[in-house]
């Protein structure tokens, strides 16, 4: 009976189900699913990282020493796909799962079973994607952007397309869940403009996801039918247009890069006020900036295509629109600095990663601004300058924010404090090595080294070697991260307080550490001054 | 300078830090430098403020957090100032785009076709007259090709032309062009998408199947200008370099005449070969 099905018998006990299978595979609990997402993305981070090590090893010096060029291309393609769809995006979803209900005072996500499904699709999608590496003909080797006609030469395209469809379904379901939770499940008194910036950033990101994942699905489906069903969407010989694919892809792709940075903005906006012991500067402007960046992200896609020979009017439009993004992005950076100004700062690991984020993300923004100037982009485009740009925004931006978040909320998740000394060692090792790794790539690009090449002229030798050394060092540093997390969860003796950080505000710090299996069964009573940014009336 | 003639730093140099000024009339170098300095100055201000904050407002120095968290005036300031800077940059960049888009008044047309993994150059028109069948393939030169094989154990440093180390940046047959001549390029893709890029010319342009892109250059000085394919085009994407050899006009005219003659001779031979009676096959 339909009626009976809606009447679940909830286990209201404050402990998790006993069996491993029951607890993890059948889970509908936002915290357990959040944990699954986080473990999954950390695994993918190491797999994608291993691919990067292959790339940097081959590029260590001129000449081909380790792998065939085709395999090199498989590595660059897989590295990007795994990092974007496997590491960065799922870890943000994991953080959303864990923290959004705790931050808005909801007992769980709005759609717990769909939540289970969104997660469990991911391992299948990635098994399929990674499995192509072991198939005859190899994995995808046309770059993560999958431009036809090249991508259609690969034999693995059907698998990749199916994997992308699965990831898209997972993301869309996750996004629906997040929107439903935020809009419907807030505790009384948690007005929209009292929500933590992290929750705001995810609300906006979720709309971006719903808007663009279907576009990607459409683009790759057209690849599939072009390859196997004799359509000619992108086939010039059949009246199609290869550039059409690029327009569709980047209509997805540019919002996608903001999907990977807006939640990071949210995280940083939580952490800096905590360790500056001062509320976020200009809360409303911060929210408005995120919303305007999200809007602008839909009208700048062709800045990835300045060299495809667009009409001049189009180049001018996309150039101006792209430059505009620097304005709200600038507001965010200035406001973070103002939050620190006049504060009372301490520098625990989450704060260190956040400060590094602000500086290094801004460097990525600077190169972004330079890339936005179309005539200069005729030089920069598809060189290592672009590689440096997007790694500054993605590694020292998105990935650093995730690490900051992990250190920040680990005490709440595990009930223990991580080892601060080792956390700081991880930070310093990462922040130095990541600059050794990526800063010289600006020089390489400006000097004329194209991206996605397995070998290069000897003029590029020194900076490549430096970059590779930084790469191995950065990769090794992440093993420290793994060690700190494992130690914190399983071995640390230091109990975390409910309010694990002196300056921490917000509902998540009012529940015990570790957060019990069920929280906020009864909606909390909200006192404005307990919220990190609650007091927004001036 | 260890360059085979031409403009200093037009080709990649060891430990080169910055973009080349290029060897052509149109160059984005100036705009690049303006944008770079704008970023450096903003960076110094913002990061400077951050470091001052990190020093002055530490808890360990006894700093007590202030209560304010808003200032509309400040927010307007740091919205308006960036907008002004951007307008200035946009104006500069629009000028660059407009001059780049203007291919009128060209004295020569060359068609560039990208193939997996070589380039084809066809001379279409010169000084208002069609060029008769001058065209050739241009691909990675042989010693680089041998050296770049997996585990070849050959030394890339050994490959040199006039003291310039040309590993992966040299071809069997370069594109020869005259200096001081506005050359229009028609760029297309023969199979997949490639991108024709010589940093000394200041731009790259995608070579796309089914689309004829155009771009132009006017080289200021004779020299050998090297570049590479800049759009991933399959396994040997890293191994399809571009070499443009710019020569004085007179020399170019002579070169073109020789090519045209050769083409004629070749054509005659081909017609002969096509006739089975006169060309017995072994
Ligand atoms: C001030 C803000 C930004 C501006 C103006 C900007 C501008 C650009 C431009 C013009 C390109 C194309 C360069 C080229 O291919 O020639 C580009 C590439 C890219 N950007 Fe940004 N960007 C900004 C921020 C970001 C952020 C926040 C992210 C991600 C977190 C990001 C990720 C990327 C990626 C992944 C690419 C390379 C895509 C590819 O070709 O595979 N960017 N950016
Ligand atoms: Cu973009
Ligand atoms: Cu190529």
JSON list of C-alpha atoms in Angstrom, two decimals, chain A residues 58 62-70 73 77 141-143 147-150 153 236 241-243 246 276-283 285 307-309 312 315-316 319-320 323-324 326-327 330-331 333-335 337-338 340-347 355 358-359 362-363 366-367 369-370 373-383 442-460 462-463 502 535 538, chain B residues 11-20 26 28 31-32 35-36 38-39 42-43 46-47 49-54 56-60 63-71 74-75 78-79 82-83 86-87 89-91 93-94 96-98 100-101 116 147-152 156-157 164-169 191-193 195 197-206 208-211 213 228-239:
[
{"chain": "A", "resi": 58, "resn": "UNK", "atom": "CA", "xyz": [57.70, 11.48, -18.24]},
{"chain": "A", "resi": 62, "resn": "UNK", "atom": "CA", "xyz": [63.49, 15.88, -22.59]},
{"chain": "A", "resi": 63, "resn": "UNK", "atom": "CA", "xyz": [63.18, 12.62, -24.49]},
{"chain": "A", "resi": 64, "resn": "UNK", "atom": "CA", "xyz": [60.70, 9.80, -24.02]},
{"chain": "A", "resi": 65, "resn": "UNK", "atom": "CA", "xyz": [61.80, 7.62, -21.13]},
{"chain": "A", "resi": 66, "resn": "UNK", "atom": "CA", "xyz": [58.77, 5.90, -19.64]},
{"chain": "A", "resi": 67, "resn": "UNK", "atom": "CA", "xyz": [55.56, 5.73, -21.62]},
{"chain": "A", "resi": 68, "resn": "UNK", "atom": "CA", "xyz": [54.29, 5.83, -25.17]},
{"chain": "A", "resi": 69, "resn": "UNK", "atom": "CA", "xyz": [52.74, 9.13, -26.29]},
{"chain": "A", "resi": 70, "resn": "UNK", "atom": "CA", "xyz": [49.29, 7.56, -26.54]},
{"chain": "A", "resi": 73, "resn": "UNK", "atom": "CA", "xyz": [47.47, 11.19, -23.45]},
{"chain": "A", "resi": 77, "resn": "UNK", "atom": "CA", "xyz": [42.75, 12.70, -19.89]},
{"chain": "A", "resi": 141, "resn": "UNK", "atom": "CA", "xyz": [43.06, 9.96, -24.80]},
{"chain": "A", "resi": 142, "resn": "UNK", "atom": "CA", "xyz": [41.47, 13.04, -26.33]},
{"chain": "A", "resi": 143, "resn": "UNK", "atom": "CA", "xyz": [41.65, 15.24, -23.23]},
{"chain": "A", "resi": 147, "resn": "UNK", "atom": "CA", "xyz": [36.73, 17.47, -28.53]},
{"chain": "A", "resi": 148, "resn": "UNK", "atom": "CA", "xyz": [35.56, 15.70, -31.67]},
{"chain": "A", "resi": 149, "resn": "UNK", "atom": "CA", "xyz": [36.72, 14.56, -34.17]},
{"chain": "A", "resi": 150, "resn": "UNK", "atom": "CA", "xyz": [39.69, 13.41, -32.07]},
{"chain": "A", "resi": 153, "resn": "UNK", "atom": "CA", "xyz": [38.86, 8.12, -32.84]},
{"chain": "A", "resi": 236, "resn": "UNK", "atom": "CA", "xyz": [31.98, 18.56, -41.02]},
{"chain": "A", "resi": 241, "resn": "UNK", "atom": "CA", "xyz": [30.25, 21.43, -37.01]},
{"chain": "A", "resi": 242, "resn": "UNK", "atom": "CA", "xyz": [33.09, 20.43, -34.67]},
{"chain": "A", "resi": 243, "resn": "UNK", "atom": "CA", "xyz": [32.95, 23.88, -33.06]},
{"chain": "A", "resi": 246, "resn": "UNK", "atom": "CA", "xyz": [32.94, 23.17, -28.05]},
{"chain": "A", "resi": 276, "resn": "UNK", "atom": "CA", "xyz": [40.07, 35.72, 13.19]},
{"chain": "A", "resi": 277, "resn": "UNK", "atom": "CA", "xyz": [37.41, 35.66, 15.94]},
{"chain": "A", "resi": 278, "resn": "UNK", "atom": "CA", "xyz": [35.52, 38.27, 14.00]},
{"chain": "A", "resi": 279, "resn": "UNK", "atom": "CA", "xyz": [32.37, 37.88, 11.88]},
{"chain": "A", "resi": 280, "resn": "UNK", "atom": "CA", "xyz": [32.72, 37.68, 8.12]},
{"chain": "A", "resi": 281, "resn": "UNK", "atom": "CA", "xyz": [33.03, 41.13, 6.60]},
{"chain": "A", "resi": 282, "resn": "UNK", "atom": "CA", "xyz": [30.11, 42.08, 4.39]},
{"chain": "A", "resi": 283, "resn": "UNK", "atom": "CA", "xyz": [28.01, 38.93, 4.67]},
{"chain": "A", "resi": 285, "resn": "UNK", "atom": "CA", "xyz": [28.01, 41.22, -0.32]},
{"chain": "A", "resi": 307, "resn": "UNK", "atom": "CA", "xyz": [41.48, 30.63, -30.83]},
{"chain": "A", "resi": 308, "resn": "UNK", "atom": "CA", "xyz": [38.78, 28.75, -32.74]},
{"chain": "A", "resi": 309, "resn": "UNK", "atom": "CA", "xyz": [38.24, 31.75, -34.99]},
{"chain": "A", "resi": 312, "resn": "UNK", "atom": "CA", "xyz": [35.22, 39.55, -33.68]},
{"chain": "A", "resi": 315, "resn": "UNK", "atom": "CA", "xyz": [35.30, 37.62, -29.04]},
{"chain": "A", "resi": 316, "resn": "UNK", "atom": "CA", "xyz": [34.61, 41.09, -27.71]},
{"chain": "A", "resi": 319, "resn": "UNK", "atom": "CA", "xyz": [36.07, 39.00, -23.34]},
{"chain": "A", "resi": 320, "resn": "UNK", "atom": "CA", "xyz": [34.09, 41.76, -21.61]},
{"chain": "A", "resi": 323, "resn": "UNK", "atom": "CA", "xyz": [36.57, 40.39, -17.32]},
{"chain": "A", "resi": 324, "resn": "UNK", "atom": "CA", "xyz": [33.46, 41.30, -15.38]},
{"chain": "A", "resi": 326, "resn": "UNK", "atom": "CA", "xyz": [36.92, 39.68, -11.76]},
{"chain": "A", "resi": 327, "resn": "UNK", "atom": "CA", "xyz": [34.74, 42.27, -9.99]},
{"chain": "A", "resi": 330, "resn": "UNK", "atom": "CA", "xyz": [37.70, 40.77, -6.17]},
{"chain": "A", "resi": 331, "resn": "UNK", "atom": "CA", "xyz": [34.96, 41.69, -3.69]},
{"chain": "A", "resi": 333, "resn": "UNK", "atom": "CA", "xyz": [39.05, 38.51, -1.76]},
{"chain": "A", "resi": 334, "resn": "UNK", "atom": "CA", "xyz": [38.88, 42.03, -0.32]},
{"chain": "A", "resi": 335, "resn": "UNK", "atom": "CA", "xyz": [36.20, 40.95, 2.13]},
{"chain": "A", "resi": 337, "resn": "UNK", "atom": "CA", "xyz": [41.18, 40.32, 3.96]},
{"chain": "A", "resi": 338, "resn": "UNK", "atom": "CA", "xyz": [38.88, 42.76, 5.78]},
{"chain": "A", "resi": 340, "resn": "UNK", "atom": "CA", "xyz": [41.16, 39.29, 9.03]},
{"chain": "A", "resi": 341, "resn": "UNK", "atom": "CA", "xyz": [41.80, 43.00, 9.58]},
{"chain": "A", "resi": 342, "resn": "UNK", "atom": "CA", "xyz": [41.13, 43.94, 13.18]},
{"chain": "A", "resi": 343, "resn": "UNK", "atom": "CA", "xyz": [40.68, 40.32, 14.21]},
{"chain": "A", "resi": 344, "resn": "UNK", "atom": "CA", "xyz": [42.44, 38.29, 16.83]},
{"chain": "A", "resi": 345, "resn": "UNK", "atom": "CA", "xyz": [44.07, 35.66, 14.74]},
{"chain": "A", "resi": 346, "resn": "UNK", "atom": "CA", "xyz": [45.51, 32.26, 15.49]},
{"chain": "A", "resi": 347, "resn": "UNK", "atom": "CA", "xyz": [46.99, 30.03, 12.86]},
{"chain": "A", "resi": 355, "resn": "UNK", "atom": "CA", "xyz": [45.14, 31.97, 4.10]},
{"chain": "A", "resi": 358, "resn": "UNK", "atom": "CA", "xyz": [43.22, 33.44, -0.46]},
{"chain": "A", "resi": 359, "resn": "UNK", "atom": "CA", "xyz": [46.71, 34.26, -1.69]},
{"chain": "A", "resi": 362, "resn": "UNK", "atom": "CA", "xyz": [44.09, 35.20, -6.15]},
{"chain": "A", "resi": 363, "resn": "UNK", "atom": "CA", "xyz": [47.23, 34.44, -8.15]},
{"chain": "A", "resi": 366, "resn": "UNK", "atom": "CA", "xyz": [45.28, 37.20, -11.86]},
{"chain": "A", "resi": 367, "resn": "UNK", "atom": "CA", "xyz": [46.32, 34.77, -14.56]},
{"chain": "A", "resi": 369, "resn": "UNK", "atom": "CA", "xyz": [42.28, 38.05, -15.86]},
{"chain": "A", "resi": 370, "resn": "UNK", "atom": "CA", "xyz": [45.25, 37.96, -18.21]},
{"chain": "A", "resi": 373, "resn": "UNK", "atom": "CA", "xyz": [42.25, 39.46, -22.71]},
{"chain": "A", "resi": 374, "resn": "UNK", "atom": "CA", "xyz": [41.55, 37.76, -26.02]},
{"chain": "A", "resi": 375, "resn": "UNK", "atom": "CA", "xyz": [44.52, 39.06, -28.01]},
{"chain": "A", "resi": 376, "resn": "UNK", "atom": "CA", "xyz": [46.93, 37.98, -25.28]},
{"chain": "A", "resi": 377, "resn": "UNK", "atom": "CA", "xyz": [45.10, 34.67, -25.06]},
{"chain": "A", "resi": 378, "resn": "UNK", "atom": "CA", "xyz": [46.10, 34.05, -28.69]},
{"chain": "A", "resi": 379, "resn": "UNK", "atom": "CA", "xyz": [49.51, 33.46, -27.12]},
{"chain": "A", "resi": 380, "resn": "UNK", "atom": "CA", "xyz": [48.53, 31.95, -23.76]},
{"chain": "A", "resi": 381, "resn": "UNK", "atom": "CA", "xyz": [45.84, 29.57, -24.97]},
{"chain": "A", "resi": 382, "resn": "UNK", "atom": "CA", "xyz": [46.63, 25.86, -24.78]},
{"chain": "A", "resi": 383, "resn": "UNK", "atom": "CA", "xyz": [50.04, 26.46, -23.22]},
{"chain": "A", "resi": 442, "resn": "UNK", "atom": "CA", "xyz": [53.77, 30.10, -16.04]},
{"chain": "A", "resi": 443, "resn": "UNK", "atom": "CA", "xyz": [57.26, 30.62, -17.43]},
{"chain": "A", "resi": 444, "resn": "UNK", "atom": "CA", "xyz": [57.07, 27.49, -19.58]},
{"chain": "A", "resi": 445, "resn": "UNK", "atom": "CA", "xyz": [53.81, 28.61, -21.11]},
{"chain": "A", "resi": 446, "resn": "UNK", "atom": "CA", "xyz": [55.01, 32.13, -21.80]},
{"chain": "A", "resi": 447, "resn": "UNK", "atom": "CA", "xyz": [58.21, 30.78, -23.33]},
{"chain": "A", "resi": 448, "resn": "UNK", "atom": "CA", "xyz": [56.16, 28.73, -25.76]},
{"chain": "A", "resi": 449, "resn": "UNK", "atom": "CA", "xyz": [55.52, 25.25, -24.37]},
{"chain": "A", "resi": 450, "resn": "UNK", "atom": "CA", "xyz": [52.12, 23.89, -25.46]},
{"chain": "A", "resi": 451, "resn": "UNK", "atom": "CA", "xyz": [50.04, 21.85, -23.02]},
{"chain": "A", "resi": 452, "resn": "UNK", "atom": "CA", "xyz": [49.26, 18.14, -23.38]},
{"chain": "A", "resi": 453, "resn": "UNK", "atom": "CA", "xyz": [52.61, 17.21, -24.93]},
{"chain": "A", "resi": 454, "resn": "UNK", "atom": "CA", "xyz": [54.70, 14.24, -23.73]},
{"chain": "A", "resi": 455, "resn": "UNK", "atom": "CA", "xyz": [58.07, 15.65, -24.74]},
{"chain": "A", "resi": 456, "resn": "UNK", "atom": "CA", "xyz": [59.57, 19.05, -25.37]},
{"chain": "A", "resi": 457, "resn": "UNK", "atom": "CA", "xyz": [62.47, 21.08, -26.66]},
{"chain": "A", "resi": 458, "resn": "UNK", "atom": "CA", "xyz": [65.53, 21.29, -24.41]},
{"chain": "A", "resi": 459, "resn": "UNK", "atom": "CA", "xyz": [64.93, 25.00, -23.77]},
{"chain": "A", "resi": 460, "resn": "UNK", "atom": "CA", "xyz": [62.09, 23.94, -21.47]},
{"chain": "A", "resi": 462, "resn": "UNK", "atom": "CA", "xyz": [65.06, 23.20, -16.38]},
{"chain": "A", "resi": 463, "resn": "UNK", "atom": "CA", "xyz": [61.63, 24.45, -15.42]},
{"chain": "A", "resi": 502, "resn": "UNK", "atom": "CA", "xyz": [37.58, 28.83, 20.37]},
{"chain": "A", "resi": 535, "resn": "UNK", "atom": "CA", "xyz": [23.73, 39.16, 13.03]},
{"chain": "A", "resi": 538, "resn": "UNK", "atom": "CA", "xyz": [23.56, 46.83, 10.78]},
{"chain": "B", "resi": 11, "resn": "UNK", "atom": "CA", "xyz": [62.25, 31.27, -30.25]},
{"chain": "B", "resi": 12, "resn": "UNK", "atom": "CA", "xyz": [62.18, 29.50, -26.88]},
{"chain": "B", "resi": 13, "resn": "UNK", "atom": "CA", "xyz": [65.41, 30.06, -24.97]},
{"chain": "B", "resi": 14, "resn": "UNK", "atom": "CA", "xyz": [66.65, 28.09, -21.96]},
{"chain": "B", "resi": 15, "resn": "UNK", "atom": "CA", "xyz": [65.17, 29.47, -18.72]},
{"chain": "B", "resi": 16, "resn": "UNK", "atom": "CA", "xyz": [63.09, 32.02, -20.59]},
{"chain": "B", "resi": 17, "resn": "UNK", "atom": "CA", "xyz": [60.67, 33.66, -18.17]},
{"chain": "B", "resi": 18, "resn": "UNK", "atom": "CA", "xyz": [58.49, 35.88, -20.29]},
{"chain": "B", "resi": 19, "resn": "UNK", "atom": "CA", "xyz": [56.57, 36.02, -23.51]},
{"chain": "B", "resi": 20, "resn": "UNK", "atom": "CA", "xyz": [58.54, 36.84, -26.65]},
{"chain": "B", "resi": 26, "resn": "UNK", "atom": "CA", "xyz": [51.13, 42.65, -34.58]},
{"chain": "B", "resi": 28, "resn": "UNK", "atom": "CA", "xyz": [50.18, 41.07, -27.87]},
{"chain": "B", "resi": 31, "resn": "UNK", "atom": "CA", "xyz": [49.17, 44.20, -23.59]},
{"chain": "B", "resi": 32, "resn": "UNK", "atom": "CA", "xyz": [50.55, 41.17, -21.81]},
{"chain": "B", "resi": 35, "resn": "UNK", "atom": "CA", "xyz": [48.11, 43.21, -17.67]},
{"chain": "B", "resi": 36, "resn": "UNK", "atom": "CA", "xyz": [51.00, 41.59, -15.84]},
{"chain": "B", "resi": 38, "resn": "UNK", "atom": "CA", "xyz": [48.40, 45.62, -13.21]},
{"chain": "B", "resi": 39, "resn": "UNK", "atom": "CA", "xyz": [48.22, 42.21, -11.54]},
{"chain": "B", "resi": 42, "resn": "UNK", "atom": "CA", "xyz": [47.10, 44.78, -7.17]},
{"chain": "B", "resi": 43, "resn": "UNK", "atom": "CA", "xyz": [48.85, 41.73, -5.76]},
{"chain": "B", "resi": 46, "resn": "UNK", "atom": "CA", "xyz": [46.21, 42.95, -1.41]},
{"chain": "B", "resi": 47, "resn": "UNK", "atom": "CA", "xyz": [48.88, 40.56, -0.19]},
{"chain": "B", "resi": 49, "resn": "UNK", "atom": "CA", "xyz": [47.40, 44.19, 3.48]},
{"chain": "B", "resi": 50, "resn": "UNK", "atom": "CA", "xyz": [47.07, 40.52, 4.33]},
{"chain": "B", "resi": 51, "resn": "UNK", "atom": "CA", "xyz": [50.56, 40.24, 5.71]},
{"chain": "B", "resi": 52, "resn": "UNK", "atom": "CA", "xyz": [50.14, 43.41, 7.74]},
{"chain": "B", "resi": 53, "resn": "UNK", "atom": "CA", "xyz": [46.89, 41.96, 9.12]},
{"chain": "B", "resi": 54, "resn": "UNK", "atom": "CA", "xyz": [48.54, 38.64, 9.91]},
{"chain": "B", "resi": 56, "resn": "UNK", "atom": "CA", "xyz": [49.29, 43.09, 13.60]},
{"chain": "B", "resi": 57, "resn": "UNK", "atom": "CA", "xyz": [46.14, 41.21, 14.49]},
{"chain": "B", "resi": 58, "resn": "UNK", "atom": "CA", "xyz": [47.54, 38.06, 16.03]},
{"chain": "B", "resi": 59, "resn": "UNK", "atom": "CA", "xyz": [46.08, 36.78, 19.21]},
{"chain": "B", "resi": 60, "resn": "UNK", "atom": "CA", "xyz": [49.58, 36.00, 20.43]},
{"chain": "B", "resi": 63, "resn": "UNK", "atom": "CA", "xyz": [45.10, 41.61, 19.59]},
{"chain": "B", "resi": 64, "resn": "UNK", "atom": "CA", "xyz": [41.46, 41.80, 20.57]},
{"chain": "B", "resi": 65, "resn": "UNK", "atom": "CA", "xyz": [38.90, 41.23, 17.84]},
{"chain": "B", "resi": 66, "resn": "UNK", "atom": "CA", "xyz": [36.93, 44.26, 16.81]},
{"chain": "B", "resi": 67, "resn": "UNK", "atom": "CA", "xyz": [33.19, 44.07, 16.37]},
{"chain": "B", "resi": 68, "resn": "UNK", "atom": "CA", "xyz": [32.58, 45.72, 13.00]},
{"chain": "B", "resi": 69, "resn": "UNK", "atom": "CA", "xyz": [31.79, 43.53, 10.04]},
{"chain": "B", "resi": 70, "resn": "UNK", "atom": "CA", "xyz": [30.51, 45.84, 7.40]},
{"chain": "B", "resi": 71, "resn": "UNK", "atom": "CA", "xyz": [31.24, 49.02, 5.48]},
{"chain": "B", "resi": 74, "resn": "UNK", "atom": "CA", "xyz": [34.60, 50.38, 1.40]},
{"chain": "B", "resi": 75, "resn": "UNK", "atom": "CA", "xyz": [32.68, 47.86, -0.64]},
{"chain": "B", "resi": 78, "resn": "UNK", "atom": "CA", "xyz": [36.61, 48.08, -4.17]},
{"chain": "B", "resi": 79, "resn": "UNK", "atom": "CA", "xyz": [33.91, 47.52, -6.70]},
{"chain": "B", "resi": 82, "resn": "UNK", "atom": "CA", "xyz": [38.49, 47.35, -10.33]},
{"chain": "B", "resi": 83, "resn": "UNK", "atom": "CA", "xyz": [35.80, 48.39, -12.82]},
{"chain": "B", "resi": 86, "resn": "UNK", "atom": "CA", "xyz": [39.01, 46.73, -16.29]},
{"chain": "B", "resi": 87, "resn": "UNK", "atom": "CA", "xyz": [37.63, 49.38, -18.62]},
{"chain": "B", "resi": 89, "resn": "UNK", "atom": "CA", "xyz": [42.30, 46.94, -20.03]},
{"chain": "B", "resi": 90, "resn": "UNK", "atom": "CA", "xyz": [39.22, 46.26, -22.14]},
{"chain": "B", "resi": 91, "resn": "UNK", "atom": "CA", "xyz": [39.94, 49.28, -24.30]},
{"chain": "B", "resi": 93, "resn": "UNK", "atom": "CA", "xyz": [42.38, 44.57, -25.70]},
{"chain": "B", "resi": 94, "resn": "UNK", "atom": "CA", "xyz": [39.61, 45.69, -28.04]},
{"chain": "B", "resi": 96, "resn": "UNK", "atom": "CA", "xyz": [44.32, 44.46, -30.28]},
{"chain": "B", "resi": 97, "resn": "UNK", "atom": "CA", "xyz": [41.36, 42.38, -31.43]},
{"chain": "B", "resi": 98, "resn": "UNK", "atom": "CA", "xyz": [40.31, 44.86, -34.07]},
{"chain": "B", "resi": 100, "resn": "UNK", "atom": "CA", "xyz": [44.09, 41.32, -35.55]},
{"chain": "B", "resi": 101, "resn": "UNK", "atom": "CA", "xyz": [40.77, 40.77, -37.27]},
{"chain": "B", "resi": 116, "resn": "UNK", "atom": "CA", "xyz": [47.78, 13.92, -38.04]},
{"chain": "B", "resi": 147, "resn": "UNK", "atom": "CA", "xyz": [65.54, 10.69, -30.74]},
{"chain": "B", "resi": 148, "resn": "UNK", "atom": "CA", "xyz": [62.00, 11.02, -29.51]},
{"chain": "B", "resi": 149, "resn": "UNK", "atom": "CA", "xyz": [61.25, 7.31, -29.79]},
{"chain": "B", "resi": 150, "resn": "UNK", "atom": "CA", "xyz": [60.65, 5.66, -26.43]},
{"chain": "B", "resi": 151, "resn": "UNK", "atom": "CA", "xyz": [63.95, 4.73, -24.77]},
{"chain": "B", "resi": 152, "resn": "UNK", "atom": "CA", "xyz": [65.96, 5.74, -27.84]},
{"chain": "B", "resi": 156, "resn": "UNK", "atom": "CA", "xyz": [68.18, 15.64, -27.48]},
{"chain": "B", "resi": 157, "resn": "UNK", "atom": "CA", "xyz": [70.88, 18.22, -26.75]},
{"chain": "B", "resi": 164, "resn": "UNK", "atom": "CA", "xyz": [70.32, 26.57, -31.62]},
{"chain": "B", "resi": 165, "resn": "UNK", "atom": "CA", "xyz": [69.08, 23.34, -30.09]},
{"chain": "B", "resi": 166, "resn": "UNK", "atom": "CA", "xyz": [66.19, 22.39, -32.31]},
{"chain": "B", "resi": 167, "resn": "UNK", "atom": "CA", "xyz": [64.97, 19.13, -30.75]},
{"chain": "B", "resi": 168, "resn": "UNK", "atom": "CA", "xyz": [61.27, 18.79, -31.70]},
{"chain": "B", "resi": 169, "resn": "UNK", "atom": "CA", "xyz": [61.31, 22.30, -33.16]},
{"chain": "B", "resi": 191, "resn": "UNK", "atom": "CA", "xyz": [41.27, 15.27, -40.05]},
{"chain": "B", "resi": 192, "resn": "UNK", "atom": "CA", "xyz": [40.98, 16.44, -36.46]},
{"chain": "B", "resi": 193, "resn": "UNK", "atom": "CA", "xyz": [41.45, 19.86, -34.91]},
{"chain": "B", "resi": 195, "resn": "UNK", "atom": "CA", "xyz": [46.24, 24.66, -33.92]},
{"chain": "B", "resi": 197, "resn": "UNK", "atom": "CA", "xyz": [51.13, 28.41, -33.44]},
{"chain": "B", "resi": 198, "resn": "UNK", "atom": "CA", "xyz": [54.39, 30.25, -33.91]},
{"chain": "B", "resi": 199, "resn": "UNK", "atom": "CA", "xyz": [55.02, 32.39, -30.80]},
{"chain": "B", "resi": 200, "resn": "UNK", "atom": "CA", "xyz": [57.08, 34.89, -32.79]},
{"chain": "B", "resi": 201, "resn": "UNK", "atom": "CA", "xyz": [54.00, 35.71, -34.88]},
{"chain": "B", "resi": 202, "resn": "UNK", "atom": "CA", "xyz": [52.05, 36.49, -31.73]},
{"chain": "B", "resi": 203, "resn": "UNK", "atom": "CA", "xyz": [49.03, 34.24, -32.19]},
{"chain": "B", "resi": 204, "resn": "UNK", "atom": "CA", "xyz": [47.70, 30.76, -32.70]},
{"chain": "B", "resi": 205, "resn": "UNK", "atom": "CA", "xyz": [44.72, 29.77, -34.77]},
{"chain": "B", "resi": 206, "resn": "UNK", "atom": "CA", "xyz": [42.83, 26.49, -34.68]},
{"chain": "B", "resi": 208, "resn": "UNK", "atom": "CA", "xyz": [39.36, 22.87, -37.85]},
{"chain": "B", "resi": 209, "resn": "UNK", "atom": "CA", "xyz": [37.85, 20.44, -40.36]},
{"chain": "B", "resi": 210, "resn": "UNK", "atom": "CA", "xyz": [35.14, 22.19, -42.35]},
{"chain": "B", "resi": 211, "resn": "UNK", "atom": "CA", "xyz": [36.02, 25.69, -41.25]},
{"chain": "B", "resi": 213, "resn": "UNK", "atom": "CA", "xyz": [39.93, 30.37, -40.36]},
{"chain": "B", "resi": 228, "resn": "UNK", "atom": "CA", "xyz": [54.28, 23.76, -32.53]},
{"chain": "B", "resi": 229, "resn": "UNK", "atom": "CA", "xyz": [50.79, 22.40, -32.87]},
{"chain": "B", "resi": 230, "resn": "UNK", "atom": "CA", "xyz": [48.82, 23.74, -29.92]},
{"chain": "B", "resi": 231, "resn": "UNK", "atom": "CA", "xyz": [45.66, 21.65, -29.96]},
{"chain": "B", "resi": 232, "resn": "UNK", "atom": "CA", "xyz": [45.70, 18.05, -28.79]},
{"chain": "B", "resi": 233, "resn": "UNK", "atom": "CA", "xyz": [45.40, 16.04, -31.98]},
{"chain": "B", "resi": 234, "resn": "UNK", "atom": "CA", "xyz": [46.30, 12.49, -31.03]},
{"chain": "B", "resi": 235, "resn": "UNK", "atom": "CA", "xyz": [49.38, 10.54, -30.13]},
{"chain": "B", "resi": 236, "resn": "UNK", "atom": "CA", "xyz": [51.93, 12.60, -32.02]},
{"chain": "B", "resi": 237, "resn": "UNK", "atom": "CA", "xyz": [50.50, 15.99, -31.12]},
{"chain": "B", "resi": 238, "resn": "UNK", "atom": "CA", "xyz": [53.81, 16.87, -29.49]},
{"chain": "B", "resi": 239, "resn": "UNK", "atom": "CA", "xyz": [55.69, 16.00, -32.64]}
]
